[in-house]
Short mmCIF file of C-alpha atoms in Angstrom, two decimals:
data_model
loop_
_atom_site.label_atom_id
_atom_site.label_comp_id
_atom_site.label_asym_id
_atom_site.label_seq_id
_atom_site.Cartn_x
_atom_site.Cartn_y
_atom_site.Cartn_z
CA MET R 262 -20.98 -14.66 8.75
CA PRO R 263 -18.08 -12.02 8.10
CA ASP R 264 -18.82 -9.56 5.64
CA ILE R 265 -16.21 -10.05 2.97
CA THR R 266 -15.15 -6.36 1.49
CA GLY R 267 -12.31 -7.55 -0.66
CA ALA R 268 -13.88 -6.40 -4.02
CA HIS R 269 -12.57 -3.26 -5.55
CA ALA R 270 -14.34 -1.86 -8.62
CA GLU R 271 -12.34 -0.30 -11.08
CA ASP R 272 -14.40 0.18 -13.76
CA LEU R 273 -12.80 1.14 -17.47
CA PRO R 274 -14.81 3.26 -19.60
CA GLU R 275 -17.41 1.38 -21.84
CA SER R 276 -16.33 3.04 -24.83
CA THR R 277 -12.81 2.82 -26.21
CA GLY R 278 -12.10 6.41 -26.92
CA ALA R 279 -9.16 8.36 -26.25
CA GLY R 280 -7.46 7.60 -23.05
CA ALA R 281 -9.58 4.34 -22.55
CA ALA R 282 -8.16 0.64 -22.44
CA PRO R 283 -9.50 -1.08 -25.21
CA ALA R 284 -11.78 -4.22 -24.22
CA VAL R 285 -10.41 -7.33 -25.13
CA GLY R 286 -11.65 -11.15 -25.21
CA ARG R 287 -10.07 -14.58 -24.70
CA ALA R 288 -9.76 -17.19 -27.15
CA GLY R 289 -13.01 -19.27 -26.64
CA SER R 290 -14.76 -16.78 -24.85
CA ASP R 291 -17.72 -14.97 -26.09
CA VAL R 292 -16.87 -11.57 -25.62
CA PRO R 293 -15.94 -10.42 -29.10
CA PHE R 294 -12.44 -8.67 -29.78
CA GLY R 295 -13.24 -4.76 -29.81
CA THR R 296 -16.62 -4.53 -28.19
CA SER R 297 -17.25 -2.58 -24.94
CA ALA R 298 -16.56 -4.53 -21.99
CA VAL R 299 -16.49 -3.60 -18.44
CA THR R 300 -13.12 -4.51 -15.80
CA ARG R 301 -12.99 -5.13 -12.43
CA THR R 302 -10.53 -6.33 -9.56
CA PHE R 303 -11.05 -8.49 -6.76
CA VAL R 304 -8.84 -8.32 -4.11
CA VAL R 305 -8.55 -11.62 -1.90
CA PRO R 306 -9.22 -10.21 1.65
CA ALA R 307 -6.39 -10.10 4.10
CA GLY R 308 -6.37 -13.49 6.12
CA THR R 309 -7.80 -15.42 3.51
CA ASP R 310 -5.38 -18.18 1.86
CA THR R 311 -5.57 -17.36 -2.03
CA VAL R 312 -4.87 -21.00 -2.98
CA SER R 313 -7.86 -22.30 -1.12
CA LEU R 314 -10.19 -19.55 -2.67
CA LEU R 315 -8.87 -20.02 -6.36
CA GLY R 316 -8.24 -23.56 -6.14
CA ALA R 317 -5.14 -25.79 -6.83
CA GLY R 318 -3.92 -24.62 -10.45
CA ASP R 319 -6.75 -21.94 -10.23
CA GLN R 320 -9.57 -25.11 -10.61
CA HIS R 321 -12.19 -22.59 -8.96
CA LEU R 322 -11.75 -19.89 -11.25
CA ARG R 323 -11.81 -22.43 -14.43
CA THR R 324 -15.20 -23.62 -12.80
CA LEU R 325 -16.23 -19.88 -12.92
CA GLU R 326 -15.40 -19.47 -16.32
CA ARG R 327 -17.33 -22.54 -17.37
CA GLY R 328 -20.07 -21.05 -15.68
CA LEU R 329 -19.73 -17.46 -17.26
CA PRO R 330 -18.13 -18.10 -20.82
CA ARG R 331 -18.76 -14.71 -21.82
CA LEU R 332 -15.94 -13.83 -19.20
CA ASP R 333 -12.16 -13.37 -19.32
CA VAL R 334 -10.62 -13.96 -15.97
CA LEU R 335 -6.90 -13.18 -14.93
CA ALA R 336 -5.58 -14.12 -11.53
CA ARG R 337 -2.29 -12.41 -10.48
CA GLY R 338 -1.07 -12.80 -6.90
CA ASP R 339 -3.83 -12.12 -4.53
CA GLU R 340 -5.70 -10.20 -7.72
CA VAL R 341 -8.30 -11.40 -9.91
CA THR R 342 -9.11 -9.17 -12.82
CA VAL R 343 -12.67 -10.01 -14.39
CA THR R 344 -13.48 -8.50 -17.93
CA GLY R 345 -16.95 -8.95 -19.81
CA PRO R 346 -20.59 -7.65 -19.92
CA ALA R 347 -21.61 -5.73 -16.91
CA GLY R 348 -24.10 -8.03 -15.38
CA ASP R 349 -21.51 -11.08 -15.58
CA VAL R 350 -18.94 -9.37 -14.10
CA ALA R 351 -20.88 -8.30 -11.19
CA LEU R 352 -22.00 -11.74 -10.60
CA ALA R 353 -18.52 -12.92 -10.77
CA LEU R 354 -17.38 -10.80 -8.11
CA ARG R 355 -20.62 -11.62 -5.94
CA LEU R 356 -19.37 -15.25 -6.34
CA LEU R 357 -16.09 -14.78 -5.20
CA GLU R 358 -17.02 -12.55 -2.13
CA GLU R 359 -19.40 -15.65 -1.32
CA MET R 360 -16.38 -18.12 -1.95
CA GLY R 361 -14.71 -15.81 0.74
CA GLY R 362 -17.55 -16.17 2.96
CA VAL R 363 -17.38 -20.08 3.19
CA LEU R 364 -13.57 -19.83 3.82
CA ALA R 365 -14.08 -17.23 6.54
CA ALA R 366 -16.40 -19.57 8.34
CA GLY R 367 -13.85 -22.33 8.44
CA HIS R 368 -15.17 -24.59 5.45
CA PRO R 369 -13.53 -25.93 2.76
CA LEU R 370 -14.21 -25.02 -0.66
CA SER R 371 -14.71 -27.48 -3.67
CA ALA R 372 -15.25 -26.59 -7.36
CA ASP R 373 -18.80 -28.56 -6.82
CA ALA R 374 -19.35 -25.94 -4.19
CA VAL R 375 -18.44 -23.11 -6.67
CA GLU R 376 -20.77 -24.40 -9.20
CA ARG R 377 -23.79 -24.74 -6.94
CA SER R 378 -23.20 -21.24 -5.52
CA LEU R 379 -22.92 -19.68 -9.09
CA THR R 380 -26.33 -21.54 -10.03
CA MET R 381 -27.92 -19.80 -6.59
CA LEU R 382 -26.84 -16.33 -7.29
CA ARG R 383 -28.20 -17.02 -10.89
CA ASP R 384 -31.35 -18.24 -10.13
CA THR R 385 -32.24 -15.95 -7.37
CA ASP R 386 -30.84 -12.82 -8.69
CA GLY R 387 -28.36 -12.44 -6.30
CA ALA R 388 -31.24 -12.59 -3.53
CA ILE R 389 -29.73 -15.74 -1.56
CA ARG R 390 -26.18 -15.81 0.17
CA PRO R 391 -24.88 -19.25 -1.13
CA ALA R 392 -22.11 -19.10 1.88
CA GLN R 393 -24.96 -19.00 4.31
CA VAL R 394 -26.61 -22.10 2.83
CA LEU R 395 -23.05 -23.92 2.26
CA THR R 396 -22.16 -23.33 6.08
CA ALA R 397 -25.41 -24.11 7.46
CA ASN R 398 -24.19 -27.44 9.41
CA ILE R 399 -26.57 -30.12 11.07
CA LEU R 400 -24.54 -32.87 11.86
CA SER R 401 -20.74 -33.50 12.63
CA ASN R 402 -19.47 -37.06 13.38
CA ARG R 403 -15.99 -38.29 13.07
CA GLY R 404 -14.80 -35.33 11.19
CA ARG R 405 -17.64 -35.39 8.72
CA THR R 406 -20.11 -32.61 8.55
CA ILE R 407 -23.41 -32.98 7.07
CA ARG R 408 -24.98 -29.65 5.44
CA PRO R 409 -27.33 -28.78 2.60
CA LYS R 410 -25.48 -28.25 -0.59
CA THR R 411 -28.25 -26.53 -2.73
CA LEU R 412 -31.00 -23.52 -2.00
CA ASN R 413 -33.76 -26.32 -1.86
CA GLN R 414 -32.02 -28.43 0.32
CA LYS R 415 -31.63 -25.57 2.57
CA ARG R 416 -35.32 -24.63 2.19
CA TYR R 417 -36.00 -28.26 3.09
CA VAL R 418 -34.26 -28.60 6.27
CA ASP R 419 -35.73 -25.40 7.43
CA ALA R 420 -39.02 -26.64 6.99
CA ILE R 421 -38.24 -29.59 8.79
CA ASP R 422 -37.42 -27.14 11.64
CA GLU R 423 -40.39 -24.90 11.22
CA ASN R 424 -43.22 -27.62 10.70
CA ILE R 425 -44.52 -30.93 12.39
CA ILE R 426 -44.86 -32.69 9.20
CA THR R 427 -42.92 -32.25 6.24
CA PHE R 428 -42.83 -33.91 2.94
CA GLY R 429 -39.51 -34.02 0.92
CA ILE R 430 -40.69 -35.01 -2.87
CA GLY R 431 -37.92 -35.05 -5.46
CA PRO R 432 -35.56 -37.55 -7.46
CA ALA R 433 -33.14 -40.14 -6.49
CA GLY R 434 -29.89 -38.41 -5.01
CA THR R 435 -31.36 -35.06 -3.98
CA GLY R 436 -30.57 -36.17 -0.09
CA LYS R 437 -34.24 -36.33 0.70
CA THR R 438 -33.74 -39.13 3.21
CA TYR R 439 -30.18 -38.33 4.04
CA LEU R 440 -30.98 -34.80 5.09
CA ALA R 441 -33.64 -35.91 7.17
CA MET R 442 -31.96 -38.52 8.96
CA ALA R 443 -29.21 -36.00 9.97
CA LYS R 444 -32.06 -33.77 11.45
CA ALA R 445 -33.52 -36.70 13.41
CA VAL R 446 -30.21 -37.68 15.02
CA GLN R 447 -29.57 -34.00 15.49
CA ALA R 448 -32.88 -33.96 17.26
CA LEU R 449 -32.05 -37.11 19.50
CA GLN R 450 -28.37 -35.45 20.40
CA ALA R 451 -30.39 -32.22 21.64
CA LYS R 452 -32.87 -34.65 23.44
CA THR R 453 -35.82 -32.82 21.73
CA VAL R 454 -36.94 -36.01 20.90
CA ASN R 455 -36.41 -39.39 22.93
CA ARG R 456 -36.36 -41.75 19.78
CA ILE R 457 -35.98 -42.18 16.29
CA VAL R 458 -38.45 -44.20 14.17
CA LEU R 459 -37.66 -45.12 10.36
CA THR R 460 -40.01 -47.07 8.60
CA ARG R 461 -40.48 -48.04 4.90
CA PRO R 462 -43.41 -49.77 3.13
CA ALA R 463 -42.63 -53.18 1.90
CA VAL R 464 -42.95 -52.75 -1.94
CA GLU R 465 -40.06 -53.45 -3.96
CA ALA R 466 -39.02 -52.75 -7.53
CA GLY R 467 -39.82 -55.87 -9.02
CA GLU R 468 -39.50 -58.32 -6.53
CA ARG R 469 -41.67 -59.60 -3.44
CA LEU R 470 -40.30 -60.13 -0.29
CA GLY R 471 -42.23 -63.66 0.17
CA PHE R 472 -40.07 -65.19 -2.50
CA LEU R 473 -36.72 -64.12 -0.96
CA PRO R 474 -35.02 -66.57 1.27
CA GLY R 475 -34.67 -66.71 4.92
CA THR R 476 -36.32 -65.67 7.86
CA LEU R 477 -38.77 -62.49 8.13
CA THR R 478 -35.96 -60.31 9.56
CA ASP R 479 -33.69 -61.71 6.97
CA LYS R 480 -36.11 -60.43 4.26
CA ILE R 481 -36.84 -57.40 5.85
CA ASP R 482 -33.28 -56.37 6.70
CA PRO R 483 -31.77 -55.93 3.24
CA TYR R 484 -34.62 -53.89 2.11
CA LEU R 485 -34.04 -51.60 4.81
CA ARG R 486 -30.41 -51.29 4.48
CA PRO R 487 -30.42 -47.69 2.89
CA LEU R 488 -31.51 -46.54 6.45
CA TYR R 489 -28.94 -48.27 8.20
CA ASP R 490 -26.39 -47.02 5.71
CA ALA R 491 -27.24 -43.51 6.40
CA LEU R 492 -27.14 -43.96 10.33
CA HIS R 493 -23.67 -45.59 10.04
CA ASP R 494 -22.67 -42.06 8.67
CA MET R 495 -24.25 -39.99 11.31
CA VAL R 496 -23.70 -42.20 14.63
CA ASP R 497 -20.81 -44.47 15.73
CA PRO R 498 -21.34 -47.94 14.23
CA GLU R 499 -20.95 -49.63 17.65
CA SER R 500 -23.47 -47.84 19.28
CA ILE R 501 -26.27 -48.46 16.72
CA PRO R 502 -26.64 -52.02 18.03
CA ARG R 503 -27.02 -50.73 21.80
CA LEU R 504 -29.59 -47.91 20.53
CA ILE R 505 -32.00 -50.33 18.51
CA THR R 506 -31.96 -52.79 21.38
CA ALA R 507 -33.01 -50.04 23.74
CA GLY R 508 -35.46 -48.96 21.17
CA THR R 509 -33.91 -45.37 20.93
CA ILE R 510 -33.73 -45.97 17.25
CA GLU R 511 -36.34 -48.24 15.50
CA VAL R 512 -36.26 -49.50 11.90
CA ALA R 513 -39.13 -51.31 10.67
CA PRO R 514 -41.53 -51.98 7.70
CA LEU R 515 -44.42 -49.66 7.61
CA ALA R 516 -46.89 -52.22 8.15
CA PHE R 517 -45.26 -52.29 11.73
CA MET R 518 -46.93 -49.00 12.69
CA ARG R 519 -50.38 -49.97 12.53
CA GLY R 520 -52.34 -49.24 16.09
CA ARG R 521 -49.29 -47.30 17.52
CA THR R 522 -48.97 -43.67 18.65
CA LEU R 523 -45.60 -42.39 18.55
CA ASN R 524 -44.96 -39.59 21.07
CA ASN R 525 -41.64 -37.82 21.33
CA SER R 526 -40.29 -39.42 18.34
CA PHE R 527 -38.68 -38.01 15.39
CA ILE R 528 -40.47 -40.17 12.76
CA ILE R 529 -39.11 -40.68 8.97
CA LEU R 530 -41.27 -42.62 6.27
CA ASP R 531 -39.14 -43.25 3.40
CA GLU R 532 -39.94 -44.28 -0.38
CA ALA R 533 -43.50 -42.69 0.26
CA GLN R 534 -44.41 -43.00 -2.96
CA ASN R 535 -45.01 -46.99 -2.60
CA THR R 536 -47.62 -46.17 0.01
CA SER R 537 -51.29 -46.73 -0.84
CA PRO R 538 -53.63 -43.82 0.46
CA GLU R 539 -54.94 -45.97 3.20
CA GLN R 540 -51.35 -46.43 4.41
CA MET R 541 -50.26 -42.73 4.21
CA LYS R 542 -53.27 -41.75 6.14
CA MET R 543 -52.31 -44.71 8.82
CA PHE R 544 -48.85 -43.47 9.09
CA LEU R 545 -49.74 -39.98 9.29
CA THR R 546 -52.31 -40.66 12.16
CA ARG R 547 -49.39 -42.37 14.36
CA LEU R 548 -48.22 -38.75 15.11
CA GLY R 549 -48.27 -38.35 18.88
CA PHE R 550 -47.29 -35.15 21.23
CA GLY R 551 -43.65 -34.07 20.96
CA SER R 552 -43.10 -35.78 17.67
CA ARG R 553 -41.93 -34.76 14.34
CA MET R 554 -42.58 -36.45 10.99
CA VAL R 555 -40.64 -36.42 7.57
CA VAL R 556 -42.14 -38.08 4.51
CA THR R 557 -39.55 -38.55 1.68
CA GLY R 558 -40.40 -39.99 -1.90
CA ASP R 559 -40.01 -39.81 -5.82
CA ILE R 560 -43.55 -39.50 -7.63
CA THR R 561 -41.81 -40.86 -10.57
CA GLN R 562 -40.70 -44.22 -9.31
CA VAL R 563 -43.52 -45.69 -8.06
CA ASP R 564 -43.70 -49.37 -7.55
CA LEU R 565 -47.37 -50.10 -6.64
CA PRO R 566 -48.88 -53.00 -8.59
CA GLY R 567 -51.58 -52.64 -10.93
CA THR R 568 -53.86 -49.26 -10.55
CA THR R 569 -53.16 -48.53 -7.33
CA ALA R 570 -52.65 -45.09 -6.46
CA SER R 571 -49.79 -43.40 -4.59
CA GLY R 572 -50.55 -42.20 -1.40
CA LEU R 573 -47.86 -39.73 -1.65
CA ARG R 574 -49.38 -38.11 -4.95
CA VAL R 575 -52.96 -38.10 -3.26
CA VAL R 576 -51.81 -36.32 0.09
CA ARG R 577 -50.65 -33.39 -1.76
CA ASP R 578 -54.14 -32.42 -2.52
CA ILE R 579 -55.50 -33.75 0.66
CA LEU R 580 -53.13 -31.78 3.30
CA ASP R 581 -52.22 -28.42 0.79
CA ARG R 582 -53.78 -26.43 3.11
CA VAL R 583 -53.27 -27.86 6.50
CA GLY R 584 -51.12 -26.13 8.96
CA ASP R 585 -47.73 -27.34 10.54
CA VAL R 586 -47.58 -29.30 7.02
CA HIS R 587 -45.09 -28.29 4.36
CA PHE R 588 -44.58 -30.05 1.07
CA ALA R 589 -40.54 -29.30 -0.02
CA TYR R 590 -39.51 -29.90 -3.64
CA LEU R 591 -36.09 -30.96 -4.76
CA ASP R 592 -35.17 -31.69 -8.27
CA ALA R 593 -32.43 -32.43 -10.87
CA ALA R 594 -30.54 -29.63 -9.79
CA ASP R 595 -30.36 -30.50 -6.26
CA VAL R 596 -28.79 -33.83 -6.96
CA VAL R 597 -25.67 -34.33 -4.94
CA ARG R 598 -24.37 -37.86 -6.14
CA HIS R 599 -22.28 -38.21 -9.46
CA ARG R 600 -23.08 -35.52 -11.71
CA LEU R 601 -24.24 -37.94 -14.37
CA ILE R 602 -27.26 -38.57 -12.06
CA ALA R 603 -28.69 -35.27 -12.62
CA ASP R 604 -28.15 -35.40 -16.36
CA ILE R 605 -29.95 -39.02 -16.22
CA VAL R 606 -32.72 -37.58 -14.19
CA GLN R 607 -33.20 -34.62 -16.66
CA ALA R 608 -33.39 -36.93 -19.61
CA TYR R 609 -36.00 -39.07 -18.18
CA ASP R 610 -37.91 -35.79 -17.39
CA ARG R 611 -37.62 -34.86 -21.00
CA TRP R 612 -38.39 -38.31 -22.23
CA ASP R 613 -41.85 -38.23 -19.76
CA GLY R 614 -42.75 -34.84 -21.49
CA THR R 615 -42.77 -36.22 -25.03
CA HIS R 616 -44.31 -39.85 -24.33
CA ARG R 617 -47.43 -38.86 -22.05
#
């Protein structure tokens, strides 16, 4: 990652005595008129497209201002002047550097990426470089590149690389299954595994497979459709039937795993919150030589009948101290679907906290 050195510090005195420029505040900002503030200027590095960095109509700067409302941000040409509390100004300059780093690596910027970068910098006190997270490519297919979009997602995919069994636990929309699928396809393309095995427990939200029309295949295929949909994003659609016929990719209900040993495979168990403890044990013991497992699920959406315990909840205590097993947790901040989904997840978390 190239080092972006386009930021120039031009600190004004923090008092407004003789010879010092008075601090100013913009309408709607939290910087009061007449209070001391720091002003610094960021110069867009040579070779960086200013419009791409700042966004069309300075959209990315508006995102920065919404995230740091105490700042006054002014763009003129290839210079961005930032005024406000010293800590916020430093954070804004660091964000601009990281945005430049993303562009320098050949990746486009979006308002969403700017917002997530600011969150990473704020939550880690600047210890993490968002540019390194947002440019960590996993897979490219038909002009589309799959990469983590949040710090927790980057930690999750790193854990998959570093451990034999990885559990991805978090709410809907956090990319648990999608990123695991991307790592599986990556491993298959790199020939570190010979096949991909995708499975789900046959437990449905409010429905029973036996009451659905058609043959067993007709009943199972719609339930496994999310796994097929992810595959279509990562593998040429015309090659999927051939890979399935050859056994290179297998998509099947969890019950079909019983009695098997899966060698040289990348195995994904999706919707694992709907496994019983016995099913979870059965699945984990399918692990063969040269294989890797990823188990994904949302422990807040268990559809098991009656008082059946969730195998995903229980396994955390059972395998907590076992080596080569990692538990990765994602939350509402990692939701990468529609912005409203993160708000919905947080609202449910608050409701659960007051009604238990």
